[in-house]
Short mmCIF file of C-alpha atoms in Angstrom, two decimals:
data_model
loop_
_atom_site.label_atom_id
_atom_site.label_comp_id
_atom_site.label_asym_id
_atom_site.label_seq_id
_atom_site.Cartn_x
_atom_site.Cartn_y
_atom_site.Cartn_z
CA UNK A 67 -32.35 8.76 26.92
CA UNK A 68 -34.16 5.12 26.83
CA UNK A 69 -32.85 3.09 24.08
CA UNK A 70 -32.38 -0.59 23.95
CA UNK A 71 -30.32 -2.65 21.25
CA UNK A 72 -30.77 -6.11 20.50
CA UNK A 73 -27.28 -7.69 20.24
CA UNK A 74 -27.40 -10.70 17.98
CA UNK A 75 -24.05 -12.39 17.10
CA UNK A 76 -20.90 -12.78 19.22
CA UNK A 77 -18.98 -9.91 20.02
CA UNK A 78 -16.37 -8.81 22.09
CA UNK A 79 -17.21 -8.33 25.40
CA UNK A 80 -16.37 -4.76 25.50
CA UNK A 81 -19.86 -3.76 23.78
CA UNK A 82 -22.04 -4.04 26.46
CA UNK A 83 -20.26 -1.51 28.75
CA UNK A 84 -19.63 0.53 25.93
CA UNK A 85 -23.16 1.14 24.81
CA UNK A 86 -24.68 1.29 29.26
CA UNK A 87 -21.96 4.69 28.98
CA UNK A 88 -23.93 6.17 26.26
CA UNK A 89 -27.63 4.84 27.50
CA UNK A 90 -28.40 2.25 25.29
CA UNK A 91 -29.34 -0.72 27.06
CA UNK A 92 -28.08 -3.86 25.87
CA UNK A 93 -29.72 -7.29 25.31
CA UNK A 94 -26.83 -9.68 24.42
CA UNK A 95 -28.08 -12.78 22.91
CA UNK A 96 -25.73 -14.11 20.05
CA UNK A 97 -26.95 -17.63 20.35
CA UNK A 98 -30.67 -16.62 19.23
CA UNK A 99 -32.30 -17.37 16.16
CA UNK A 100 -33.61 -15.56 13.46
CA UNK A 101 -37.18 -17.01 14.44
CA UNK A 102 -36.86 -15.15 18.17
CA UNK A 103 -34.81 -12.03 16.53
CA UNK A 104 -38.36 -11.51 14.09
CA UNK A 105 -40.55 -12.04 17.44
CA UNK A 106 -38.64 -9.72 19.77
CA UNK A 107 -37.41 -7.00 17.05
CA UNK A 108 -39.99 -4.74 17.80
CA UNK A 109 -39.06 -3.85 21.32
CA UNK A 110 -35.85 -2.33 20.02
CA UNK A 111 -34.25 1.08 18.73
CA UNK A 112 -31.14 -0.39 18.03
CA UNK A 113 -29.90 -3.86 16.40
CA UNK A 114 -26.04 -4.91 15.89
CA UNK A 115 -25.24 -7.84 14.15
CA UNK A 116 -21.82 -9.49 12.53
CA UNK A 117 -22.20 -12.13 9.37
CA UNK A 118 -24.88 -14.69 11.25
CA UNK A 119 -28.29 -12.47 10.41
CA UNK A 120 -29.54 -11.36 7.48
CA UNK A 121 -31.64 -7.63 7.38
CA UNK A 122 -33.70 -8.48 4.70
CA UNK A 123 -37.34 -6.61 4.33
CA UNK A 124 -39.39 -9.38 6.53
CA UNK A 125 -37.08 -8.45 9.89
CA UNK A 126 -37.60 -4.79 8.96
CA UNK A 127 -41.31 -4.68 8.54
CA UNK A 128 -41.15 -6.69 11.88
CA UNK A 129 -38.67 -3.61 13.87
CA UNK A 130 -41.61 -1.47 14.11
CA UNK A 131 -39.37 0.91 16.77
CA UNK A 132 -35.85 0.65 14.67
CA UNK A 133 -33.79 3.57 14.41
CA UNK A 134 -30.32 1.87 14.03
CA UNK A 135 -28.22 -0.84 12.63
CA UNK A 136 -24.85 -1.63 13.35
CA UNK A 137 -22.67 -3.85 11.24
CA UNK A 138 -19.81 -5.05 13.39
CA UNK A 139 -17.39 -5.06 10.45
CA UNK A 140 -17.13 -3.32 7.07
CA UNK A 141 -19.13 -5.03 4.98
CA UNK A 142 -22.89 -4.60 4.56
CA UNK A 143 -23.81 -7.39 2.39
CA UNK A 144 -26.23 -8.94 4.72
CA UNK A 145 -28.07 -5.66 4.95
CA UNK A 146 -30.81 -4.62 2.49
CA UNK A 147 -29.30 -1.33 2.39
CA UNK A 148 -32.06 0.42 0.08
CA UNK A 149 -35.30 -0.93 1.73
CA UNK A 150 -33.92 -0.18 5.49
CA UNK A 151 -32.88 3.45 4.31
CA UNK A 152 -36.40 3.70 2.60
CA UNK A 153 -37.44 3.55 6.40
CA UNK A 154 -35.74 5.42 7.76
CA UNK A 155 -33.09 3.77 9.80
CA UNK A 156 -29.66 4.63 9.67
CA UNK A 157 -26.89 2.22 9.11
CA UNK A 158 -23.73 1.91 11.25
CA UNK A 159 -20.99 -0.45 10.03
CA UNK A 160 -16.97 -0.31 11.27
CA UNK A 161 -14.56 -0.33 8.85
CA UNK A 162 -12.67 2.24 10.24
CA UNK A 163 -12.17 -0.60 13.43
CA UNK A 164 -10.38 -3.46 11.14
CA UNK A 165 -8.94 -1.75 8.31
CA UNK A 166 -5.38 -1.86 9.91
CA UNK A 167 -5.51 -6.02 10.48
CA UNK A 168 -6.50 -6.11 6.77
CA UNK A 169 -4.16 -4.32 5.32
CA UNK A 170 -1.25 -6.17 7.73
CA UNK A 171 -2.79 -9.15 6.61
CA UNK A 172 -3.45 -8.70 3.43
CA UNK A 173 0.53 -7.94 3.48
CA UNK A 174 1.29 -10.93 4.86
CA UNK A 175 -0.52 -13.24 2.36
CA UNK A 176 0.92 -11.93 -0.83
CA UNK A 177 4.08 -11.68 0.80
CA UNK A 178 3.71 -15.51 1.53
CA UNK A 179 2.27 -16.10 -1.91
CA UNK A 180 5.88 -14.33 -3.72
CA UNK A 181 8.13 -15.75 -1.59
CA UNK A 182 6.47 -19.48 -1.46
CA UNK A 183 6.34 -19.74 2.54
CA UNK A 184 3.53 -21.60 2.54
CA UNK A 185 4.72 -24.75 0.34
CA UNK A 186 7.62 -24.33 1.28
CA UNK A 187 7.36 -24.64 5.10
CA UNK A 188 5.26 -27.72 4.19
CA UNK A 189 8.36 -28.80 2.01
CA UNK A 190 10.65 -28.60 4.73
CA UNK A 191 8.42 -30.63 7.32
CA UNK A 192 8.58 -33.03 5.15
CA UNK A 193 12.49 -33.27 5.09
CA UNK A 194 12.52 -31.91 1.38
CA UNK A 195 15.46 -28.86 1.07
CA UNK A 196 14.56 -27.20 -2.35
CA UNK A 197 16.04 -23.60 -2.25
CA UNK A 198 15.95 -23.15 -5.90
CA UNK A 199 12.10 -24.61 -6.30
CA UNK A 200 11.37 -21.83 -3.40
CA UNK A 201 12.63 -18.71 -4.81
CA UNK A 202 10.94 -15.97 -4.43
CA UNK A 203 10.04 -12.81 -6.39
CA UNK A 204 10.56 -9.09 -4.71
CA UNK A 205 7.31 -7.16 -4.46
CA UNK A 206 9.54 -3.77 -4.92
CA UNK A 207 10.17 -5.27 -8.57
CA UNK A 208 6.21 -5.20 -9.38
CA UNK A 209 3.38 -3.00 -10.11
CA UNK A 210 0.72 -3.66 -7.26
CA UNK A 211 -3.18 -2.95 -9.14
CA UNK A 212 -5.78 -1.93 -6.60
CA UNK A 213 -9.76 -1.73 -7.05
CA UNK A 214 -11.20 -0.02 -4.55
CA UNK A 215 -10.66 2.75 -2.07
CA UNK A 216 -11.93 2.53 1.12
CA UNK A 217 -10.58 2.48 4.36
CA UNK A 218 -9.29 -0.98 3.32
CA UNK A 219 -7.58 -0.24 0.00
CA UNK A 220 -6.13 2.96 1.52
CA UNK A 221 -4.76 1.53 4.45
CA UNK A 222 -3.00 -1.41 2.42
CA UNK A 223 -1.71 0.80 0.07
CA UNK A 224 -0.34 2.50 3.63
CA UNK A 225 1.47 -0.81 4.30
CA UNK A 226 2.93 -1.19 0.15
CA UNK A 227 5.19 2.38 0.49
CA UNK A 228 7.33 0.60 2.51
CA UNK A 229 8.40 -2.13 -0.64
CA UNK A 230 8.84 0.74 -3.16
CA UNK A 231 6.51 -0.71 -5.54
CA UNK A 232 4.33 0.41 -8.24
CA UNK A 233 0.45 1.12 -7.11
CA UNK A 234 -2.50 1.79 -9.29
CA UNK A 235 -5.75 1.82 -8.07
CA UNK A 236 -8.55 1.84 -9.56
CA UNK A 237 -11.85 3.16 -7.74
CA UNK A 238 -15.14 3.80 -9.50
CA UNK A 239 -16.87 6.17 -7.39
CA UNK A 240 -13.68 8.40 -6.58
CA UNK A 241 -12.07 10.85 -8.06
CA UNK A 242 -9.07 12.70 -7.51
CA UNK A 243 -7.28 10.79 -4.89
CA UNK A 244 -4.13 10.40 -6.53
CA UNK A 245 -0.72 11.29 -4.91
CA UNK A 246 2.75 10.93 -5.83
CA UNK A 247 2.66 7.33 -3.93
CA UNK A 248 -0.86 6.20 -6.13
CA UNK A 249 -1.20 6.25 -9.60
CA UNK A 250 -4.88 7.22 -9.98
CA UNK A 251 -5.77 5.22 -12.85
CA UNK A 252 -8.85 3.84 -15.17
CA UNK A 253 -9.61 -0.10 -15.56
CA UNK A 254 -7.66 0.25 -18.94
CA UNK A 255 -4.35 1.24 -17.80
CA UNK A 256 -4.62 -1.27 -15.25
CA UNK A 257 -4.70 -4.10 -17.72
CA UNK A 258 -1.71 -2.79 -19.36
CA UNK A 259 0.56 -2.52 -16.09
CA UNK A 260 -0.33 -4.69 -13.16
CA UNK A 261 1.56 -7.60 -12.31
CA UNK A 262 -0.75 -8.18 -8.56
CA UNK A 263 -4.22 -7.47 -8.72
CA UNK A 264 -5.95 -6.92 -5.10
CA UNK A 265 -9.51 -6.46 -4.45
CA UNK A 266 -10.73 -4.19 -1.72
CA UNK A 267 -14.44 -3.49 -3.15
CA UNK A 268 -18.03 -4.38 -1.49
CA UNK A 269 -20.16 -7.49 -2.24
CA UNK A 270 -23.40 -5.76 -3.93
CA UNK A 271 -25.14 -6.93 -6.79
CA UNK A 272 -22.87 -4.58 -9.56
CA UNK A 273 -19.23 -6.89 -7.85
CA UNK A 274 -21.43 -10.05 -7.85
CA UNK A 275 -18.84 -12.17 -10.13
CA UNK A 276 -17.66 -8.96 -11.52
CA UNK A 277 -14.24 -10.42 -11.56
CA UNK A 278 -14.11 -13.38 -13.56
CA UNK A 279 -12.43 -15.40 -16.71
CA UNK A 280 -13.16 -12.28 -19.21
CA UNK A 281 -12.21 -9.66 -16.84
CA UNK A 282 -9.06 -11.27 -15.91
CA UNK A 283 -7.91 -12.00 -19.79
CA UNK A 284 -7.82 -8.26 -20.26
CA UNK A 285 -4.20 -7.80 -17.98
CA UNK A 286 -1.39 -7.97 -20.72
CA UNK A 287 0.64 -9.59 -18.38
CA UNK A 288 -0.16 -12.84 -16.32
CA UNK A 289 -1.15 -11.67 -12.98
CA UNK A 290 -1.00 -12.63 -8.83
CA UNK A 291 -4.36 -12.53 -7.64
CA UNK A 292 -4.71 -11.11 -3.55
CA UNK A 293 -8.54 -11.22 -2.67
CA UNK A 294 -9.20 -10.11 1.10
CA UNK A 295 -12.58 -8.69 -0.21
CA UNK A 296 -15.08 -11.00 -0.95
CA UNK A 297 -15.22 -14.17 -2.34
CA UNK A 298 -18.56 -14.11 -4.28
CA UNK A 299 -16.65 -11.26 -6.64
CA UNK A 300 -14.60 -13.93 -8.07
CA UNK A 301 -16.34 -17.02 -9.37
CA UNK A 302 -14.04 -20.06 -8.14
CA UNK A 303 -14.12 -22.13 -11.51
CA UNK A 304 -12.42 -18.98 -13.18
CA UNK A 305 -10.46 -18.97 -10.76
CA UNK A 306 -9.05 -22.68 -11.35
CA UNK A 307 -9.22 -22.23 -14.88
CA UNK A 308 -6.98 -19.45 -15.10
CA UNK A 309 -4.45 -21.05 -12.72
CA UNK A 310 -4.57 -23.90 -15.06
CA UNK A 311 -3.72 -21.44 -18.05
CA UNK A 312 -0.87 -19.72 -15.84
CA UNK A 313 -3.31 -16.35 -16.64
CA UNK A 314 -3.33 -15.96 -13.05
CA UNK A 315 0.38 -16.95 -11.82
CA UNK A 316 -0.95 -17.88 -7.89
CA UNK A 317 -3.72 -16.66 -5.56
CA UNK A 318 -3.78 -15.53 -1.78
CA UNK A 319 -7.56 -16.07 -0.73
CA UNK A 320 -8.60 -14.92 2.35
CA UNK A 321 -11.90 -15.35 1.42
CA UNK A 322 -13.72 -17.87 -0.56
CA UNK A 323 -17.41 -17.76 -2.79
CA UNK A 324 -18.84 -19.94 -0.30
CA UNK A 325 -17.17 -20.60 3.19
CA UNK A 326 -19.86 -22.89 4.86
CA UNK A 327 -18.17 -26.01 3.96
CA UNK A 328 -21.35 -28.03 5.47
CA UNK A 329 -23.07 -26.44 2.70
CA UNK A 330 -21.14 -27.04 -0.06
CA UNK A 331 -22.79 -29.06 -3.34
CA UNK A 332 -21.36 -31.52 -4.87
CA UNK A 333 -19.48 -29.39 -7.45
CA UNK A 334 -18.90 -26.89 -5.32
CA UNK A 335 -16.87 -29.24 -3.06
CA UNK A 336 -14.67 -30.89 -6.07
CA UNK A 337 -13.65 -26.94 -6.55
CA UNK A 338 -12.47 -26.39 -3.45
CA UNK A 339 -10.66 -29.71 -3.14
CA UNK A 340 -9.25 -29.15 -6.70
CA UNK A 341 -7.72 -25.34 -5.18
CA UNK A 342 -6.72 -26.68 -2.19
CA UNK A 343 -4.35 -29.04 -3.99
CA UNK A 344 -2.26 -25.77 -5.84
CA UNK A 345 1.05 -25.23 -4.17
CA UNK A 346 0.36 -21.50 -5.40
CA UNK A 347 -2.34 -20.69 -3.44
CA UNK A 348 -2.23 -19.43 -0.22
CA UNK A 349 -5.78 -19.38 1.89
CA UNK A 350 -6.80 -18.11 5.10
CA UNK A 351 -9.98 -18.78 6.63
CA UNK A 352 -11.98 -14.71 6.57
CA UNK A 353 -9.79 -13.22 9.37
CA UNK A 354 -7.86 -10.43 7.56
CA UNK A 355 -9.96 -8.33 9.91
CA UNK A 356 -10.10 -10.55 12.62
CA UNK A 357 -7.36 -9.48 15.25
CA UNK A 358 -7.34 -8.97 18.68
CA UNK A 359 -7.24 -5.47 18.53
CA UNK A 360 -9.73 -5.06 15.90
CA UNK A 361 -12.53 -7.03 17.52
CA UNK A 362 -12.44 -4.94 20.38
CA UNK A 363 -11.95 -1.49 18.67
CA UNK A 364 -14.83 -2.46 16.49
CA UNK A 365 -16.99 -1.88 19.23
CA UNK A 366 -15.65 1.00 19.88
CA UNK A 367 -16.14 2.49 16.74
CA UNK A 368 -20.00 1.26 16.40
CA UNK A 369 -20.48 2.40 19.66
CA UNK A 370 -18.90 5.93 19.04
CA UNK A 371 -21.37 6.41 15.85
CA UNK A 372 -23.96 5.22 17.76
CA UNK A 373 -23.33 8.29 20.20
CA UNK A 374 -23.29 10.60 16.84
CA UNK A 375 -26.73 9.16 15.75
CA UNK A 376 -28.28 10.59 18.91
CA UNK A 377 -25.59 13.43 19.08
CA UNK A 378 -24.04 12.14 22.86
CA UNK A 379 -20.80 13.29 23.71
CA UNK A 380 -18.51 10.58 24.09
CA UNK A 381 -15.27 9.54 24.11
CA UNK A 382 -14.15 5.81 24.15
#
């Protein structure tokens, strides 16, 4: 077999071996730009990319030879799923690769959020000794609501057996998933029980500020928001509002509606300044998949569907 794949955003260093074992040939170049990507497309089979590019229908129409794209990561928002299928090309992407840093993560940042590490540790620096200010509230106590899933909702709900709590989740294109450790449940009875709400769904144009100020005034109870998802699904100013309300009770970003800060408008920027000020919001900068491990076993998972797509034997 003579395949090459144009590589075209950092990865880890592990791909280009991976892909010579199963005779693709590699052309690493994650500095290029989108300008020399839509001039040298053509020449390849195969195309991975990360969050830099954007497969929209002018890079297709230019990949005359395309039989592949890999999405190093879960996601596929950058891809124009519909119009590459309509082509013919199959899409790759990896969630199977990062699901377990997002759900360890995603662990970590409501746990923070509950118990107040964040503020607190800042507190402390700061020579200020509040223990009754900084106590916390036990996750076993509350009733954990999850939309979506995946590998990424399933593996988190993995993590949450271990705390005894409550979990409902809430998945619109599955059915019959529910066990004696997940409730199975619709968006209504959801509202009625969830104190934590956390998002594991796709960015596509039906979660596109899906969850927002009307959505969120349908819990009975006044919720903790946990967003490792993305941040487009929930608009920012509802966000703010509702903290201002006490609907929601405190966030734990790890992902925000727009994280190119040089890009930011003017409003845009007074947002983010106005949430970075709340002492009950916890934020990490889009690297609940982002481990060691995972960057590397990413490849290996894109690499071992790309051995499926032209049915090699191989084992990583």
């Amino acid at each position: 077999m003579s395949k090459k794949c144009l590589i075209v955003d950092e990865m880890h260093e592990s791909i280009q071996e991976l892909l010579l074992q199963i005779g693709v040939k590699p052309t690493y170049r994650p500095t290029i730009s989108r300008a020399e990507i839509l001039e040298q497309i053509g020449e390849y089979e195969g195309l991975l990319i990360r969050s830099k590019t954007n497969v929209d229908k002018e890079l297709v129409d230019k990949a005359s030879r395309l039989e592949f794209i890999g999405r190093a990561g879960a996601g596929l928002d950058k891809i124009d799923v519909e119009y590459v299928e309509s082509k013919g090309i199959e899409i790759l992407n990896a969630p199977e690769g990062n699901r377990d840093a997002l759900a360890e993560h995603a662990v970590g940042l409501l746990l923070s959020l509950l118990n107040n590490i964040n503020s607190a540790d800042a507190e402390v620096r700061n020579w200020i000794w509040d223990r009754e200010g900084n106590r916390g509230i036990e996750l076993s106590d509350k009733t954990v609501g999850i939309i979506g899933y995946g590998y990424m909702g399933q593996a988190f709900v993995q993590r949450l057996r271990a705390f005894d709590c409550r979990v409902l989740v809430y998945d619109k294109y599955k059915k019959g998933f529910g066990t004696k450790n997940v409730e199975e449940v619709s968006l209504e009875k959801m509202f009625s029980k969830a104190d934590i709400l956390s998002l594991h769904i796709p960015l596509t144009e039906e979660t596109n500020g899906w969850i927002d100020k009307e959505f969120f005034n349908r819990f009975r109870k006044d919720i903790y928001l946990l967003n490792t998802a993305r941040g487009e699904i929930v608009p920012i100013k509802d966000i703010l509002n509702l903290l201002d309300v006490g609907k929601i009770k405190g966030a734990a970003l790890d992902v925000l509606e727009k994280e190119k800060f040089d890009q930011l408008t003017k409003t845009q920027k007074e947002n983010f300044e106005d949430l970075f000020t709340r002492k009950n919001v916890v934020l990490s900068p889009h690297v609940g998949g982002w481990t060691f491990a995972s960057y590397k076993r990413i490849n290996e998972v894109l690499v071992g569907k790309i051995a499926t797509h032209y049915r090699i034997d191989w084992d990583a």
